[in-house]
PDB file of C-alpha atoms in Angstrom:
ATOM      1  CA  MET A 328       0.029   0.067   0.078  1.00  0.00           C
ATOM      2  CA  ASP A 329       1.259   3.547  -0.893  1.00  0.00           C
ATOM      3  CA  PRO A 330       1.470   5.660   2.310  1.00  0.00           C
ATOM      4  CA  ILE A 331       1.381   8.813   0.148  1.00  0.00           C
ATOM      5  CA  LEU A 332      -2.270  10.005  -0.894  1.00  0.00           C
ATOM      6  CA  ASN A 333      -3.228  11.654  -3.991  1.00  0.00           C
ATOM      7  CA  TRP A 334      -5.282  14.866  -3.605  1.00  0.00           C
ATOM      8  CA  SER A 335      -8.189  13.077  -5.187  1.00  0.00           C
ATOM      9  CA  GLN A 336      -8.177  10.386  -2.468  1.00  0.00           C
ATOM     10  CA  LEU A 337      -8.716  13.104   0.277  1.00  0.00           C
ATOM     11  CA  ASN A 338     -12.296  13.875   1.529  1.00  0.00           C
ATOM     12  CA  ASN A 339     -13.331  17.495   1.891  1.00  0.00           C
ATOM     13  CA  LYS A 340     -12.130  17.916   5.537  1.00  0.00           C
ATOM     14  CA  GLN A 341      -8.738  16.637   4.672  1.00  0.00           C
ATOM     15  CA  ARG A 342      -8.351  18.760   1.599  1.00  0.00           C
ATOM     16  CA  LYS A 343      -9.075  21.725   3.763  1.00  0.00           C
ATOM     17  CA  ASP A 344      -7.009  20.685   6.440  1.00  0.00           C
ATOM     18  CA  ALA A 345      -4.173  20.049   4.047  1.00  0.00           C
ATOM     19  CA  ALA A 346      -4.797  23.616   2.365  1.00  0.00           C
ATOM     20  CA  GLU A 347      -4.492  25.207   5.620  1.00  0.00           C
ATOM     21  CA  ASP A 348      -1.423  23.572   6.501  1.00  0.00           C
ATOM     22  CA  ARG A 349       0.055  24.359   3.224  1.00  0.00           C
ATOM     23  CA  ASP A 350      -0.742  28.097   3.504  1.00  0.00           C
ATOM     24  CA  ASP A 351       0.651  28.121   7.058  1.00  0.00           C
ATOM     25  CA  TYR A 352       3.879  26.830   5.614  1.00  0.00           C
ATOM     26  CA  ILE A 353       4.035  29.311   2.714  1.00  0.00           C
ATOM     27  CA  LYS A 354       3.059  32.390   4.741  1.00  0.00           C
ATOM     28  CA  SER A 355       6.041  31.374   7.522  1.00  0.00           C
ATOM     29  CA  HIS A 356       8.372  30.617   4.776  1.00  0.00           C
ATOM     30  CA  LYS A 357       7.934  34.086   3.249  1.00  0.00           C
ATOM     31  CA  LYS A 358       8.334  35.554   6.475  1.00  0.00           C
ATOM     32  CA  LEU A 359      11.559  33.950   7.447  1.00  0.00           C
ATOM     33  CA  THR A 360      12.818  34.649   3.858  1.00  0.00           C
ATOM     34  CA  ARG A 361      11.971  38.224   3.995  1.00  0.00           C
ATOM     35  CA  ILE A 362      13.855  38.505   7.289  1.00  0.00           C
ATOM     36  CA  LEU A 363      17.063  36.660   6.290  1.00  0.00           C
ATOM     37  CA  THR A 364      17.110  38.333   2.862  1.00  0.00           C
ATOM     38  CA  GLU A 365      16.612  42.046   3.947  1.00  0.00           C
ATOM     39  CA  GLY A 366      20.060  43.502   4.756  1.00  0.00           C
ATOM     40  CA  GLU A 367      23.072  41.856   5.890  1.00  0.00           C
ATOM     41  CA  TRP A 368      24.187  39.480   8.786  1.00  0.00           C
ATOM     42  CA  VAL A 369      27.351  40.863  10.538  1.00  0.00           C
ATOM     43  CA  SER A 370      29.330  38.774  12.997  1.00  0.00           C
ATOM     44  CA  VAL A 371      29.043  39.987  16.692  1.00  0.00           C
ATOM     45  CA  HIS A 372      30.899  36.828  17.977  1.00  0.00           C
ATOM     46  CA  ARG A 373      33.039  33.744  16.369  1.00  0.00           C
ATOM     47  CA  ASP A 374      34.422  31.100  18.405  1.00  0.00           C
ATOM     48  CA  ILE A 375      36.283  28.534  16.563  1.00  0.00           C
ATOM     49  CA  ASN A 376      37.067  25.021  18.253  1.00  0.00           C
ATOM     50  CA  VAL A 377      39.459  22.807  16.603  1.00  0.00           C
ATOM     51  CA  PHE A 378      39.652  19.231  17.279  1.00  0.00           C
ATOM     52  CA  ASP A 379      42.597  16.930  16.375  1.00  0.00           C
ATOM     53  CA  GLY A 380      42.441  13.840  18.548  1.00  0.00           C
ATOM     54  CA  ASP A 381      42.304  14.885  22.134  1.00  0.00           C
ATOM     55  CA  ASN A 382      43.843  18.217  21.255  1.00  0.00           C
ATOM     56  CA  VAL A 383      41.481  21.065  21.385  1.00  0.00           C
ATOM     57  CA  THR A 384      42.013  24.831  20.386  1.00  0.00           C
ATOM     58  CA  SER A 385      39.794  28.041  20.549  1.00  0.00           C
ATOM     59  CA  TYR A 386      40.081  31.040  18.713  1.00  0.00           C
ATOM     60  CA  GLU A 387      37.731  34.055  19.036  1.00  0.00           C
ATOM     61  CA  LYS A 388      37.187  36.674  16.759  1.00  0.00           C
ATOM     62  CA  THR A 389      34.454  39.215  15.852  1.00  0.00           C
ATOM     63  CA  ASP A 390      35.093  41.427  12.833  1.00  0.00           C
ATOM     64  CA  GLY A 391      35.197  40.493   9.094  1.00  0.00           C
ATOM     65  CA  ASN A 392      32.421  37.775   9.207  1.00  0.00           C
ATOM     66  CA  ASN A 393      29.180  38.357   7.663  1.00  0.00           C
ATOM     67  CA  TYR A 394      26.464  36.516   5.785  1.00  0.00           C
ATOM     68  CA  LYS A 395      24.163  37.819   2.577  1.00  0.00           C
ATOM     69  CA  PHE A 396      21.089  35.752   2.034  1.00  0.00           C
ATOM     70  CA  THR A 397      19.246  35.935  -1.342  1.00  0.00           C
ATOM     71  CA  LYS A 398      16.313  34.003  -3.159  1.00  0.00           C
ATOM     72  CA  SER A 399      17.797  31.422  -5.634  1.00  0.00           C
ATOM     73  CA  SER A 400      14.176  29.835  -6.020  1.00  0.00           C
ATOM     74  CA  PRO A 401      10.738  30.280  -4.681  1.00  0.00           C
ATOM     75  CA  THR A 402      11.469  27.798  -1.946  1.00  0.00           C
ATOM     76  CA  GLN A 403      15.049  27.980  -1.419  1.00  0.00           C
ATOM     77  CA  LEU A 404      17.699  30.641  -0.560  1.00  0.00           C
ATOM     78  CA  ARG A 405      21.412  30.744  -1.235  1.00  0.00           C
ATOM     79  CA  ALA A 406      24.238  32.546   0.994  1.00  0.00           C
ATOM     80  CA  VAL A 407      27.484  34.126   0.623  1.00  0.00           C
ATOM     81  CA  ASN A 408      29.581  34.160   3.710  1.00  0.00           C
ATOM     82  CA  SER A 409      32.621  36.183   3.749  1.00  0.00           C
ATOM     83  CA  TYR A 410      35.297  36.445   6.499  1.00  0.00           C
ATOM     84  CA  VAL A 411      38.759  37.109   7.365  1.00  0.00           C
ATOM     85  CA  LEU A 412      40.935  34.809   9.835  1.00  0.00           C
ATOM     86  CA  SER A 413      43.173  37.258  11.333  1.00  0.00           C
ATOM     87  CA  GLU A 414      44.667  40.744  11.468  1.00  0.00           C
ATOM     88  CA  ASP A 415      47.881  38.954  10.135  1.00  0.00           C
ATOM     89  CA  ASP A 416      46.146  37.408   7.104  1.00  0.00           C
ATOM     90  CA  PRO A 417      43.728  40.277   5.488  1.00  0.00           C
ATOM     91  CA  THR A 418      42.745  37.817   2.815  1.00  0.00           C
ATOM     92  CA  VAL A 419      38.646  37.766   2.288  1.00  0.00           C
ATOM     93  CA  TYR A 420      37.489  34.447   2.045  1.00  0.00           C
ATOM     94  CA  THR A 421      34.130  33.496   1.070  1.00  0.00           C
ATOM     95  CA  VAL A 422      32.016  30.230   0.987  1.00  0.00           C
ATOM     96  CA  ASN A 423      28.598  30.063  -1.236  1.00  0.00           C
ATOM     97  CA  TRP A 424      26.045  28.107   0.752  1.00  0.00           C
ATOM     98  CA  VAL A 425      22.796  26.401  -0.469  1.00  0.00           C
ATOM     99  CA  VAL A 426      20.067  27.194   2.365  1.00  0.00           C
ATOM    100  CA  GLN A 427      17.244  25.065   3.233  1.00  0.00           C
ATOM    101  CA  LEU A 428      14.726  26.577   5.521  1.00  0.00           C
ATOM    102  CA  ASN A 429      12.417  25.215   8.355  1.00  0.00           C
ATOM    103  CA  PRO A 430      10.207  28.174   9.019  1.00  0.00           C
ATOM    104  CA  PHE A 431       8.044  26.394  11.705  1.00  0.00           C
ATOM    105  CA  ARG A 432      11.464  26.506  13.790  1.00  0.00           C
ATOM    106  CA  ASN A 433      13.037  29.568  12.642  1.00  0.00           C
ATOM    107  CA  SER A 434      15.999  27.411  11.884  1.00  0.00           C
ATOM    108  CA  PHE A 435      17.865  26.676   8.447  1.00  0.00           C
ATOM    109  CA  ILE A 436      20.583  24.238   7.266  1.00  0.00           C
ATOM    110  CA  LEU A 437      23.461  25.658   5.063  1.00  0.00           C
ATOM    111  CA  ARG A 438      25.435  23.104   2.690  1.00  0.00           C
ATOM    112  CA  ASP A 439      28.474  24.036   0.882  1.00  0.00           C
ATOM    113  CA  PRO A 440      28.165  22.223  -2.544  1.00  0.00           C
ATOM    114  CA  LYS A 441      31.894  22.435  -3.115  1.00  0.00           C
ATOM    115  CA  THR A 442      32.761  20.749   0.154  1.00  0.00           C
ATOM    116  CA  PRO A 443      29.880  18.373   0.905  1.00  0.00           C
ATOM    117  CA  THR A 444      31.088  17.450   4.301  1.00  0.00           C
ATOM    118  CA  ARG A 445      31.000  21.128   5.312  1.00  0.00           C
ATOM    119  CA  GLU A 446      27.625  22.027   6.712  1.00  0.00           C
ATOM    120  CA  ALA A 447      26.103  24.436   9.313  1.00  0.00           C
ATOM    121  CA  TYR A 448      22.797  24.799  11.352  1.00  0.00           C
ATOM    122  CA  GLY A 449      21.436  28.016  11.914  1.00  0.00           C
ATOM    123  CA  HIS A 450      18.769  29.539  14.174  1.00  0.00           C
ATOM    124  CA  TYR A 451      16.994  32.947  13.871  1.00  0.00           C
ATOM    125  CA  ASP A 452      15.970  34.539  17.458  1.00  0.00           C
ATOM    126  CA  ARG A 453      12.970  36.574  16.545  1.00  0.00           C
ATOM    127  CA  LYS A 454      13.268  38.318  20.276  1.00  0.00           C
ATOM    128  CA  THR A 455      16.911  39.658  19.722  1.00  0.00           C
ATOM    129  CA  ASP A 456      16.939  39.610  15.705  1.00  0.00           C
ATOM    130  CA  THR A 457      19.988  37.386  15.923  1.00  0.00           C
ATOM    131  CA  LEU A 458      21.230  34.642  13.927  1.00  0.00           C
ATOM    132  CA  MET A 459      23.200  31.790  15.665  1.00  0.00           C
ATOM    133  CA  LEU A 460      25.319  29.586  13.251  1.00  0.00           C
ATOM    134  CA  SER A 461      27.096  26.293  14.066  1.00  0.00           C
ATOM    135  CA  ILE A 462      29.455  25.254  11.332  1.00  0.00           C
ATOM    136  CA  ASN A 463      31.404  22.070  10.959  1.00  0.00           C
ATOM    137  CA  GLY A 464      34.320  22.275   8.521  1.00  0.00           C
ATOM    138  CA  PRO A 465      37.845  22.422   7.842  1.00  0.00           C
ATOM    139  CA  ALA A 466      39.799  24.668  10.162  1.00  0.00           C
ATOM    140  CA  GLY A 467      41.761  27.622   8.530  1.00  0.00           C
ATOM    141  CA  PRO A 468      45.423  28.151   9.384  1.00  0.00           C
ATOM    142  CA  ILE A 469      45.093  30.779  12.459  1.00  0.00           C
ATOM    143  CA  ALA A 470      43.013  28.097  14.234  1.00  0.00           C
ATOM    144  CA  GLN A 471      45.165  25.386  13.111  1.00  0.00           C
ATOM    145  CA  PRO A 472      48.208  24.722  15.214  1.00  0.00           C
ATOM    146  CA  PHE A 473      48.718  21.036  14.140  1.00  0.00           C
ATOM    147  CA  ASP A 474      50.802  19.743  11.343  1.00  0.00           C
ATOM    148  CA  GLU A 475      47.865  18.172   9.391  1.00  0.00           C
ATOM    149  CA  PRO A 476      44.505  19.772   8.575  1.00  0.00           C
ATOM    150  CA  ALA A 477      41.716  19.347  11.148  1.00  0.00           C
ATOM    151  CA  TRP A 478      38.178  20.136  11.217  1.00  0.00           C
ATOM    152  CA  GLY A 479      36.483  22.248  13.541  1.00  0.00           C
ATOM    153  CA  ILE A 480      33.007  23.509  14.752  1.00  0.00           C
ATOM    154  CA  THR A 481      32.625  27.127  14.613  1.00  0.00           C
ATOM    155  CA  THR A 482      29.592  29.006  16.503  1.00  0.00           C
ATOM    156  CA  ASN A 483      28.895  32.348  15.127  1.00  0.00           C
ATOM    157  CA  TYR A 484      26.357  35.022  16.267  1.00  0.00           C
ATOM    158  CA  TYR A 485      25.161  37.825  13.855  1.00  0.00           C
ATOM    159  CA  THR A 486      23.330  40.992  14.218  1.00  0.00           C
ATOM    160  CA  HIS A 487      20.953  42.120  11.278  1.00  0.00           C
ATOM    161  CA  VAL A 488      22.042  45.381   9.462  1.00  0.00           C
ATOM    162  CA  VAL A 489      19.165  46.657   7.168  1.00  0.00           C
TER     163      VAL A 489
END
């Protein structure tokens, strides 16, 4: 038996309920999309934790890190993240992310198509108009005291600049 119902198999009450769910989702999706794509999101705190076996380093930096979200389709966003690793290395690095929204939870997942193992989880806090992002990805040289490349978890907080 196929667990997915066809619209024609639903009775009137089920169709009404499904239409209301769809409308609620679209309304929430549009609202979160508008919030994310208006202006720019600028870092207010970044904490990089790099793991190499039992060795852990932490590096904090706030400036030179931002996100710009844009619509790539009616149901999907993309984001460009620009960041500078340190005052000693003024190189501006960028990552182009594909974004999937969960508007009911004000959260989203970002994926880097060039590095499929790098992903980020984000959450929008309506009360403070702040984004929190946790990124799992390769560590840069400033946070990388080890001989071999390591992976790290970076936690970022961003404020909204319209």
